[in-house]
Short mmCIF file of C-alpha atoms in Angstrom, two decimals:
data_model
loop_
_atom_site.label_atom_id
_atom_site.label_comp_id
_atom_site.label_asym_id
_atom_site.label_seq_id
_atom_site.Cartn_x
_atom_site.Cartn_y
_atom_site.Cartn_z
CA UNK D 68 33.55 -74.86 -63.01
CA UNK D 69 32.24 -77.33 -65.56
CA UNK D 70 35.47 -76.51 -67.16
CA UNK D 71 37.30 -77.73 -64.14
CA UNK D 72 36.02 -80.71 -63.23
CA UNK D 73 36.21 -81.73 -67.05
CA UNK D 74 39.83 -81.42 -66.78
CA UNK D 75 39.84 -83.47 -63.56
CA UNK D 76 37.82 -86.50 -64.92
CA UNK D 77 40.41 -86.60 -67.77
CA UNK D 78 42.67 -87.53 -65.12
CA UNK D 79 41.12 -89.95 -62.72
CA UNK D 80 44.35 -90.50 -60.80
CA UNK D 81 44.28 -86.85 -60.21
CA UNK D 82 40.81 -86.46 -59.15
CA UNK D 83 41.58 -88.94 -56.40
CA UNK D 84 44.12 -87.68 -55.24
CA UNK D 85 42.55 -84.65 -55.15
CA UNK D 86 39.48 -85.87 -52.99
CA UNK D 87 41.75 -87.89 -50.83
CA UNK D 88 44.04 -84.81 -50.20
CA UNK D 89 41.16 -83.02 -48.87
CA UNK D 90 39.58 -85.37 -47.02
CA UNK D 91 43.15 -85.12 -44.79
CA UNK D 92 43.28 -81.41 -44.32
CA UNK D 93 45.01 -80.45 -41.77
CA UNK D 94 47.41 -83.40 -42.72
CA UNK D 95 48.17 -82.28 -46.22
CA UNK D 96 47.75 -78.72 -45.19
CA UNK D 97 51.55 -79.20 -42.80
CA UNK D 98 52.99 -81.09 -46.04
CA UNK D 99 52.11 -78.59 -47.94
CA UNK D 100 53.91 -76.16 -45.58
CA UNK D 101 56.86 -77.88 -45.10
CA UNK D 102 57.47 -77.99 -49.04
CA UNK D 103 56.57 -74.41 -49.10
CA UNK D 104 59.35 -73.52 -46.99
CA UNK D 105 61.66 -75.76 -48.46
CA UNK D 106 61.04 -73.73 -51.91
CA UNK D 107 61.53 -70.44 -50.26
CA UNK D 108 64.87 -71.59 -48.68
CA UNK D 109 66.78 -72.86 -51.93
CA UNK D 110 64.78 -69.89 -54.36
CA UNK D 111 65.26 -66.63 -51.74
CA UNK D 112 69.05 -67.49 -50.99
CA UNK D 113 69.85 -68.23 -54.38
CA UNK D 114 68.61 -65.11 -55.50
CA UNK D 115 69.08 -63.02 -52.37
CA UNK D 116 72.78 -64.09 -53.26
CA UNK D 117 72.47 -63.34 -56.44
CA UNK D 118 71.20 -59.51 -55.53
CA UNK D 119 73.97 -59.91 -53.19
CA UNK D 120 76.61 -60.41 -55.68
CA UNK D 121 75.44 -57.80 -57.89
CA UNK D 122 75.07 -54.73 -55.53
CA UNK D 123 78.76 -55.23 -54.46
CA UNK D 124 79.68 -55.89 -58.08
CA UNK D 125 78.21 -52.06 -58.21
CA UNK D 126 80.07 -50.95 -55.79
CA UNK D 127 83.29 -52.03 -56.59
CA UNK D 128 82.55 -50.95 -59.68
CA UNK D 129 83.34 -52.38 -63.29
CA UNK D 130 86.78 -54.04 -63.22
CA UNK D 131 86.53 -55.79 -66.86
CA UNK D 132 89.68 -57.21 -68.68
CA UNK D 133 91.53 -54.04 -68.32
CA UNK D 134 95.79 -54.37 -68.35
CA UNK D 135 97.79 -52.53 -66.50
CA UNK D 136 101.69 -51.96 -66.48
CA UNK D 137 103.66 -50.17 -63.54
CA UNK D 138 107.53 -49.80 -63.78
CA UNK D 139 108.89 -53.07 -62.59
CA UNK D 140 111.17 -53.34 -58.92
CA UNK D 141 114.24 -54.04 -61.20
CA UNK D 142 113.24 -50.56 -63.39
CA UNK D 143 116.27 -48.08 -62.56
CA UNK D 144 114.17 -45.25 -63.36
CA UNK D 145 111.24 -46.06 -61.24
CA UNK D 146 108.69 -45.07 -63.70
CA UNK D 147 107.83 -45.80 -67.28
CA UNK D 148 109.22 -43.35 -69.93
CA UNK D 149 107.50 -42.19 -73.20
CA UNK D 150 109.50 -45.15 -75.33
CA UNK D 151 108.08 -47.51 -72.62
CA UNK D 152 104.68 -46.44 -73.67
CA UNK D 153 105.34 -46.62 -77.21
CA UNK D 154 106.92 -50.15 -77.17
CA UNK D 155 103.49 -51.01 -74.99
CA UNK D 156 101.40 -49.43 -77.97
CA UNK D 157 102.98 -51.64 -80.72
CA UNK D 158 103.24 -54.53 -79.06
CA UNK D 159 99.07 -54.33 -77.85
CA UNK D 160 98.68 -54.57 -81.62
CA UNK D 161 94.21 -53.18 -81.87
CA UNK D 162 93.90 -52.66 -78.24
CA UNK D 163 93.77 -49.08 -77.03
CA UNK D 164 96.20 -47.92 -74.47
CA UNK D 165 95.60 -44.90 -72.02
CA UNK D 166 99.11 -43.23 -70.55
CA UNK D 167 98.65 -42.46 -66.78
CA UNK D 168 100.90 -39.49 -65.04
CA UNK D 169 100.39 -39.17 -61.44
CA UNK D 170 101.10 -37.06 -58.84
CA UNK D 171 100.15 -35.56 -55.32
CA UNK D 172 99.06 -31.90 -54.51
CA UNK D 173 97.98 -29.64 -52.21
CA UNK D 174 94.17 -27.94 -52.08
CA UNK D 175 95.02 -23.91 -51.14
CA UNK D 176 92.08 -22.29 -49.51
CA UNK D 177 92.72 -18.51 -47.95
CA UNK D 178 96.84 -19.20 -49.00
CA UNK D 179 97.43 -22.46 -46.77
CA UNK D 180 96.63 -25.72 -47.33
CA UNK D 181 93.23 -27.32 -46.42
CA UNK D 182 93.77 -30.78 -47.81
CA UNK D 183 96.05 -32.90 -50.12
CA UNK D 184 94.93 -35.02 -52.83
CA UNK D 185 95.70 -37.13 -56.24
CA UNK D 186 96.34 -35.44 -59.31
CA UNK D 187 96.43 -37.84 -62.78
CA UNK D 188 96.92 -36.90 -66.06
CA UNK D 189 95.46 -37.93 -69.07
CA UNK D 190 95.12 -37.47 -72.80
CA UNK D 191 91.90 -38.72 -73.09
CA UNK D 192 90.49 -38.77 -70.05
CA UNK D 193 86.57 -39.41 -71.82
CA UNK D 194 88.35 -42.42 -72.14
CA UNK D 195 88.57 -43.94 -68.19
CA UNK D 196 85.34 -41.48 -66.82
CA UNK D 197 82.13 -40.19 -66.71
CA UNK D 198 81.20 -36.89 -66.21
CA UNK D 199 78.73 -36.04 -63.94
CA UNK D 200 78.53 -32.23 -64.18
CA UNK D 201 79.93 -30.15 -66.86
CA UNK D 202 81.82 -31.25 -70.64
CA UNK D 203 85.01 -32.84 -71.57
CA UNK D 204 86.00 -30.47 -74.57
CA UNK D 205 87.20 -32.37 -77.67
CA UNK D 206 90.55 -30.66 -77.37
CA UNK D 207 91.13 -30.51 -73.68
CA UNK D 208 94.65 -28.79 -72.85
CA UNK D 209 93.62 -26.84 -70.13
CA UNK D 210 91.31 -26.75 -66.86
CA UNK D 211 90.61 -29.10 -64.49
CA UNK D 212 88.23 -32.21 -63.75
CA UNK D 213 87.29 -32.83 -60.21
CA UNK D 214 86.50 -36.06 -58.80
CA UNK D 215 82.78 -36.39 -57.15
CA UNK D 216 84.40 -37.01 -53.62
CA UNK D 217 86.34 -33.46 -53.75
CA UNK D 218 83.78 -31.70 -55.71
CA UNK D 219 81.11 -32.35 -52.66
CA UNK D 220 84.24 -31.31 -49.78
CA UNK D 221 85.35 -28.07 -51.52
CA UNK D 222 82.37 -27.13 -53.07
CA UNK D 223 83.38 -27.21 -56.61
CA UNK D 224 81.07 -26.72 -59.85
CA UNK D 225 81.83 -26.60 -63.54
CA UNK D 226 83.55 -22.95 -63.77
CA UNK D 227 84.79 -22.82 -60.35
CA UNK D 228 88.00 -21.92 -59.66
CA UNK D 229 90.76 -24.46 -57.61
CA UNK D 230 94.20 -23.83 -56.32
CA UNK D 231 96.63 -26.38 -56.07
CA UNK D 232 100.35 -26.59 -54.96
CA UNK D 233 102.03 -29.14 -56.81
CA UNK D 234 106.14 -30.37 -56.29
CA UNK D 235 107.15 -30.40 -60.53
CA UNK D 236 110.41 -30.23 -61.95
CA UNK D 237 111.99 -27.04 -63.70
CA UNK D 238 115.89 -27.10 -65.39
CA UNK D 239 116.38 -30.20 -62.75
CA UNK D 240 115.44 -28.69 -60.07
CA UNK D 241 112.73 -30.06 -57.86
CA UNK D 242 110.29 -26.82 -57.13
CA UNK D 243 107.13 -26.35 -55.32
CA UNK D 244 104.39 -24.53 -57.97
CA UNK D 245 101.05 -23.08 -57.26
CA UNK D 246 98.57 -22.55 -59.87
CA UNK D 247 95.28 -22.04 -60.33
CA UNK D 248 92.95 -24.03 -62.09
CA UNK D 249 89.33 -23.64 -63.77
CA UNK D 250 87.10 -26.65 -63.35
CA UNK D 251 85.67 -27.60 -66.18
CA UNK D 252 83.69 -30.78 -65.73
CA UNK D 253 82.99 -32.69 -62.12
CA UNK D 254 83.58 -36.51 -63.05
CA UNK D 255 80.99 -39.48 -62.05
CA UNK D 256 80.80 -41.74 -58.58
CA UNK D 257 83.32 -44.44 -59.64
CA UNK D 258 83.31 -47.61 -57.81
CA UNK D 259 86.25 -48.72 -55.51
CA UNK D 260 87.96 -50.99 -57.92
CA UNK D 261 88.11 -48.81 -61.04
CA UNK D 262 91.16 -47.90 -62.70
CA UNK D 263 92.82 -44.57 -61.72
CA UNK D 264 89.54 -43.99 -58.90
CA UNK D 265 89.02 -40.19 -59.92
CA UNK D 266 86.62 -39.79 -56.53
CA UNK D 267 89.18 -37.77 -54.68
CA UNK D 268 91.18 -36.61 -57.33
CA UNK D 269 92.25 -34.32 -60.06
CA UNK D 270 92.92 -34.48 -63.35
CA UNK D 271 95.08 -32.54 -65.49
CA UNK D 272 95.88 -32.65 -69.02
CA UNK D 273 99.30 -34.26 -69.87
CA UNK D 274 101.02 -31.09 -70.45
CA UNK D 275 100.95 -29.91 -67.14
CA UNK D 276 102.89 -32.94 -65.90
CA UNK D 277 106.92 -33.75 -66.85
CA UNK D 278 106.86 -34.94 -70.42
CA UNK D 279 108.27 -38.35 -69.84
CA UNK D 280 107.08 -39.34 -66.83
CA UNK D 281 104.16 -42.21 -66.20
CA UNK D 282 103.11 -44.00 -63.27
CA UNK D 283 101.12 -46.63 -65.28
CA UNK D 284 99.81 -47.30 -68.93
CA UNK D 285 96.20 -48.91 -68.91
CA UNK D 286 95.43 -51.16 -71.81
CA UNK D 287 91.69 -51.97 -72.84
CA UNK D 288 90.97 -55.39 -74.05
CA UNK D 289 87.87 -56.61 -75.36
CA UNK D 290 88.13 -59.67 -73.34
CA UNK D 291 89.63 -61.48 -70.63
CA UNK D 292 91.35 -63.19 -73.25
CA UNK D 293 92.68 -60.76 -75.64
CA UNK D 294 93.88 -59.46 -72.19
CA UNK D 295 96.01 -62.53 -70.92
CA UNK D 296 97.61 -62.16 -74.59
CA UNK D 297 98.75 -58.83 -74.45
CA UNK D 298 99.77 -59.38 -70.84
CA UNK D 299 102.38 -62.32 -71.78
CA UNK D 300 103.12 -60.48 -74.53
CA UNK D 301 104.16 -57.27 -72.60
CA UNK D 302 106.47 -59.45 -70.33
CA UNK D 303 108.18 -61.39 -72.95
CA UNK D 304 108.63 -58.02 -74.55
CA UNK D 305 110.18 -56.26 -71.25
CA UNK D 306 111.09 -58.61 -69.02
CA UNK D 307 113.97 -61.02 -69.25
CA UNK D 308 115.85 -62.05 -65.73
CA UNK D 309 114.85 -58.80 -64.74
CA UNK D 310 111.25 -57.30 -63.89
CA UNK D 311 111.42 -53.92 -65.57
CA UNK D 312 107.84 -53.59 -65.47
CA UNK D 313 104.83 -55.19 -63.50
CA UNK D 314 101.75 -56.30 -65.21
CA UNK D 315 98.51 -56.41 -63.34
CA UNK D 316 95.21 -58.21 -65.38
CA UNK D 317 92.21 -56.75 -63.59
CA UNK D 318 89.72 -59.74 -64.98
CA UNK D 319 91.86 -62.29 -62.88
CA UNK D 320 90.63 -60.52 -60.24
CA UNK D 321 87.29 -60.25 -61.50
CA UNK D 322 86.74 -64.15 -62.03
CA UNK D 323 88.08 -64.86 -58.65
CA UNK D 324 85.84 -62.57 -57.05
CA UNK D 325 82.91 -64.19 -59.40
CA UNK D 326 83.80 -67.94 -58.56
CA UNK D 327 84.01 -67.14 -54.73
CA UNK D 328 80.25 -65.81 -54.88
CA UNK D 329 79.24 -68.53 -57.03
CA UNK D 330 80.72 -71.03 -54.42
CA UNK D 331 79.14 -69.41 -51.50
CA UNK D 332 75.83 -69.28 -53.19
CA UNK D 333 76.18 -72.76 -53.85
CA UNK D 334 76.83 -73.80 -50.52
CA UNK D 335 74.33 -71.48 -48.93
CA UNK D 336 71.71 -73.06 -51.08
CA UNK D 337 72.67 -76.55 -50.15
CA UNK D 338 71.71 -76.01 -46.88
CA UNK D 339 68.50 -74.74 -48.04
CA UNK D 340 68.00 -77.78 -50.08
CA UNK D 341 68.24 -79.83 -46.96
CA UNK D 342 64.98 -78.65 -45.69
CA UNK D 343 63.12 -80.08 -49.16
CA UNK D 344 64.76 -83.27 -48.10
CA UNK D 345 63.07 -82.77 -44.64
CA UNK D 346 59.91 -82.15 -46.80
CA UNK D 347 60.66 -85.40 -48.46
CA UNK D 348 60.33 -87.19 -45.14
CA UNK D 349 57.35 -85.34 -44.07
CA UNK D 350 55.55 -86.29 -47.35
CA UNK D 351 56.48 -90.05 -46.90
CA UNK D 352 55.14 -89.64 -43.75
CA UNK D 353 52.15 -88.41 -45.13
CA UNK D 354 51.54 -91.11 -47.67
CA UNK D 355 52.38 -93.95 -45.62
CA UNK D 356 49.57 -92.77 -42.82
CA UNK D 357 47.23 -91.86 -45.88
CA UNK D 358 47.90 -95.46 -46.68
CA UNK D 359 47.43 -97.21 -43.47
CA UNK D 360 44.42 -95.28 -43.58
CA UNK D 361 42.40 -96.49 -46.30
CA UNK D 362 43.76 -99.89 -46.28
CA UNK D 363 40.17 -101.21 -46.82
CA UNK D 364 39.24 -98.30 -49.44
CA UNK D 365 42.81 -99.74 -51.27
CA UNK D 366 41.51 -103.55 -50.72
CA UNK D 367 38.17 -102.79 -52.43
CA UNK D 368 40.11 -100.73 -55.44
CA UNK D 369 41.94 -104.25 -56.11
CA UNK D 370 39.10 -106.37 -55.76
CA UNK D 371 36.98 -104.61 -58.25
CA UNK D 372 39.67 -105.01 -60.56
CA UNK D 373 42.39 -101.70 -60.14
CA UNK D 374 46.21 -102.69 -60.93
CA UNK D 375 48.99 -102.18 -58.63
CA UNK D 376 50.28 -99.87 -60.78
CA UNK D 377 47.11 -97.71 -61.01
CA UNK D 378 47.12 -97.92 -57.03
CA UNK D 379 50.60 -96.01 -57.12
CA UNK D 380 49.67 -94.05 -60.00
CA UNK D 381 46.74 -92.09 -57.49
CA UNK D 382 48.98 -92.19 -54.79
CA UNK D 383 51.79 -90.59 -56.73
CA UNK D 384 49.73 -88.41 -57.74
CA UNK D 385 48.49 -87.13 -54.36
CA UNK D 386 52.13 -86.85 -53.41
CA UNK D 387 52.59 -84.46 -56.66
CA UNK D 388 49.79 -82.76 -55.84
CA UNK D 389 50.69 -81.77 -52.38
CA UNK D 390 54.59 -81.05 -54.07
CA UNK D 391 53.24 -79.18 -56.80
CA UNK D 392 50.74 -76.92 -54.66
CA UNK D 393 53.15 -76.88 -51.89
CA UNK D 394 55.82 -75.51 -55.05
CA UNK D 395 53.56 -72.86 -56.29
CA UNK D 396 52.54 -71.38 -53.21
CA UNK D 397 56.08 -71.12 -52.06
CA UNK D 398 57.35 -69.52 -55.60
CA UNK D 399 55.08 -67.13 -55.03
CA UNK D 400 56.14 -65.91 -51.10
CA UNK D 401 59.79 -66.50 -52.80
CA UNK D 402 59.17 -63.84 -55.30
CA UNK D 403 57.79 -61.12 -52.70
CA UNK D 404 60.50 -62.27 -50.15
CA UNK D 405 63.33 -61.48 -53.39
CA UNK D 406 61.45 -58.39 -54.26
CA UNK D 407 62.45 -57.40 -50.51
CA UNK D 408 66.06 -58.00 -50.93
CA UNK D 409 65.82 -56.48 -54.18
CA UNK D 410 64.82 -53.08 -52.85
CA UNK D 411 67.12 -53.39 -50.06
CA UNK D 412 70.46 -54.16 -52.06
CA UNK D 413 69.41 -52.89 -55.57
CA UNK D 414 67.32 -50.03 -54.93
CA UNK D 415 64.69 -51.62 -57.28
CA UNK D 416 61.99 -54.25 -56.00
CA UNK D 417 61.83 -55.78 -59.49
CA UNK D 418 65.18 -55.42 -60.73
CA UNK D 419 65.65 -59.06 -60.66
CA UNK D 420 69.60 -59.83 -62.03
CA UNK D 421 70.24 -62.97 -64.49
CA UNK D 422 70.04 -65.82 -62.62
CA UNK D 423 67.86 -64.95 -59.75
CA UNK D 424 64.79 -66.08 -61.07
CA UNK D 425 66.47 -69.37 -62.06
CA UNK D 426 66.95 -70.48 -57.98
CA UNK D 427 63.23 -69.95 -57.66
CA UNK D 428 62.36 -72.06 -60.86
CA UNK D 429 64.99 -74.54 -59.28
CA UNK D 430 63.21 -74.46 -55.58
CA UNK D 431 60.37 -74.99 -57.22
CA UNK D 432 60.89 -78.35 -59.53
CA UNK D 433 63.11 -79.60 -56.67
CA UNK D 434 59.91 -79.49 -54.57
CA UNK D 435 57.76 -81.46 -56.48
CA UNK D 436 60.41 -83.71 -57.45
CA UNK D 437 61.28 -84.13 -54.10
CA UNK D 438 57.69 -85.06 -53.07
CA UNK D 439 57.45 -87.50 -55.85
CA UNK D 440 60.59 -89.58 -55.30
CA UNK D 441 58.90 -88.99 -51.31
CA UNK D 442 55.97 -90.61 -51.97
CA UNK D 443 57.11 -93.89 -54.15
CA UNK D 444 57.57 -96.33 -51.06
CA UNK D 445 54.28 -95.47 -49.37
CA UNK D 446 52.39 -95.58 -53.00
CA UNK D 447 54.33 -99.50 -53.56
CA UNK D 448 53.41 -100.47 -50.17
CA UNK D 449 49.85 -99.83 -50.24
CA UNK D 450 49.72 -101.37 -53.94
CA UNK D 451 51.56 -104.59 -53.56
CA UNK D 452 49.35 -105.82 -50.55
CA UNK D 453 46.94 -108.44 -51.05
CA UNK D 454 43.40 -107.38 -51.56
CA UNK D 455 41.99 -109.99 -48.88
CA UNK D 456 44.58 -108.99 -46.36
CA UNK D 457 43.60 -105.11 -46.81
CA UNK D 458 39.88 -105.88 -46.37
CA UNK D 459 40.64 -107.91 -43.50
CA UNK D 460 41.52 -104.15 -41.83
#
């Protein structure tokens, strides 16, 4: 305690404002509120956006600065050939490109069919998934690897066994083939925007498909970019007055979709700042009563010889004082009221994203900035009265 009040009487304007502030309770106890909940506005939407943003970031899943490249409308074989994929490998120079073959099948259960479903093929399919169950062997060229979706409906492990009717081509002829498959690895929960979703598909290695057939051919940048580069690049290289292929950049997407929440945080958090400017007023409010107040206490500060300027240094300093306890306290019920949304939308009450904490720190200085600025009129008025006319009452 000794402690304390040493620290007060280093600041005199402080310890002032400190006594007047409680003398007006109930008064400074309602300022005080009102900046509270101005705090928790601008700091729990901020970061309740924020939490927002990056649980449907999750389940989207991670788009990145990925390429892709479909046959174009003007491309007369409707599908991109094996010297389509080469002339795509030289010309993305470092960047690793992943060949895509797709098709539909049939799932045969007791010799009919009890669903249909997507079946890619990949080289390297380690490459695009996860596995959630099971090994992708170095060498794959046979088996199968079962998307989480289909695993769950038809029961499927590592070392089950699948059947699937398939429509392939043999000596020209269009033919429907059944085989059956061993599953050799059950592949991760991918979110709704990754490349080549494997959730309700199969895949198969390369071999199984026609040799020079591919529905798309994914190239990984390291950046957004590297990405437009290779894109352009790809299109000079292909398309002239024709479109004989169609190039998609997945982090266009993924900037759009990270400006539009950044816009609507913005906005939502504007309207939270508006009740700090309603604090303002209240604080103003606060001061000038406070100042009508102790008009006489103000009149005898100036006639035993106080400044103007140290009258609305203490009453500054009240107004701070009210901002800055009216700041803290509301950081605080921010923080428990994020923790909330946290659990809610992250699964995790303290798995605060970047950025989240940053709306809080920002709800909190604009609080006690706000009740400064607030409190500058009332503090001038009181100072720059005449000491006669203030003891007059």
């Amino acid at each position: 305690m000794k402690l304390l009040h040493r620290l007060w009487g280093s600041f005199p304007a402080f310890l002032m404002a400190r006594r007047n502030v409680a003398r007006a309770k109930t008064r400074s106890a309602l300022a005080v509120a009102v900046i509270l909940i101005g705090v928790v506005a601008i700091g729990a939407i901020g970061a309740g956006g924020v939490a927002f943003q990056e649980s449907q970031f999750e389940t989207l899943g991670s788009i990145g600065a990925d390429v892709q490249v479909f046959a174009g409308e003007d491309n007369e074989n409707g599908y991109l050939t094996a010297a389509d994929v080469g002339r795509i490998d030289r010309v993305s120079g470092q960047a690793e490109i992943v060949p895509l073959k797709q098709e539909s099948a049939d799932v045969i259960e007791g010799g009919s069919a009890a669903g249909s479903a997507t079946v890619y093929g990949v080289e390297d399919p380690a490459a695009l998934y996860d596995v959630d169950e099971g090994s992708i062997p170095p060498n794959w060229r046979n088996g199968v690897l079962v998307g989480s979706t289909l695993a769950e409906r038809y029961d499927l492990r590592p070392g089950s066994k699948v059947t699937l009717r398939r429509t392939v081509t043999e000596d020209g002829e269009t033919v429907r083939r059944t085989e059956e498959y061993r599953v050799t690895a059950v592949l991760a929960q991918a979110g709704q925007a990754d490349i080549a979703n494997p959730n309700e598909a199969f895949v198969l290695p390369p071999g199984e498909f026609d040799d020079d057939v591919f529905a798309q051919v994914i190239v990984r940048s390291e950046d957004a970019t590297r990405a437009n580069e290779t894109a352009m690049q790809i299109k000079r290289t292909f398309n002239g007055r024709r479109q004989i292929v169609s190039v998609f950049e997945r982090g266009d997407i993924a900037e759009q979709i990270d400006e539009a929440f950044r816009l609507i945080n913005l906005f939502l958090v504007g309207i939270g700042a508006i009740s700090l400017v309603v604090a303002g007023v209240s604080i103003a409010n606060v001061m000038l009563m406070a100042a009508i107040e102790r008009r006489e206490e103000i009149g005898v500060l100036r006639a035993v010889g106080y400044q103007k300027f140290d009258i609305v240094r203490i009453m500054l300093a009240e107004a701070t004082l009210l901002g800055l306890v009216g700041s803290l306290l509301g950081g605080a019920v921010t923080l428990g009221i994020v923790a909330v949304i946290n659990d809610a939308l992250l699964g995790d009450p303290f798995a605060y994203p970047a950025g989240s904490l940053q709306y809080v720190a920002v709800g909190m200085v604009f609080g006690v900035v706000a009740s400064l600025l607030a409190g500058i009129y009332p503090a001038w008025t009181a100072a720059r009265e005449r000491p006669v006319e203030s003891l007059r009452g």
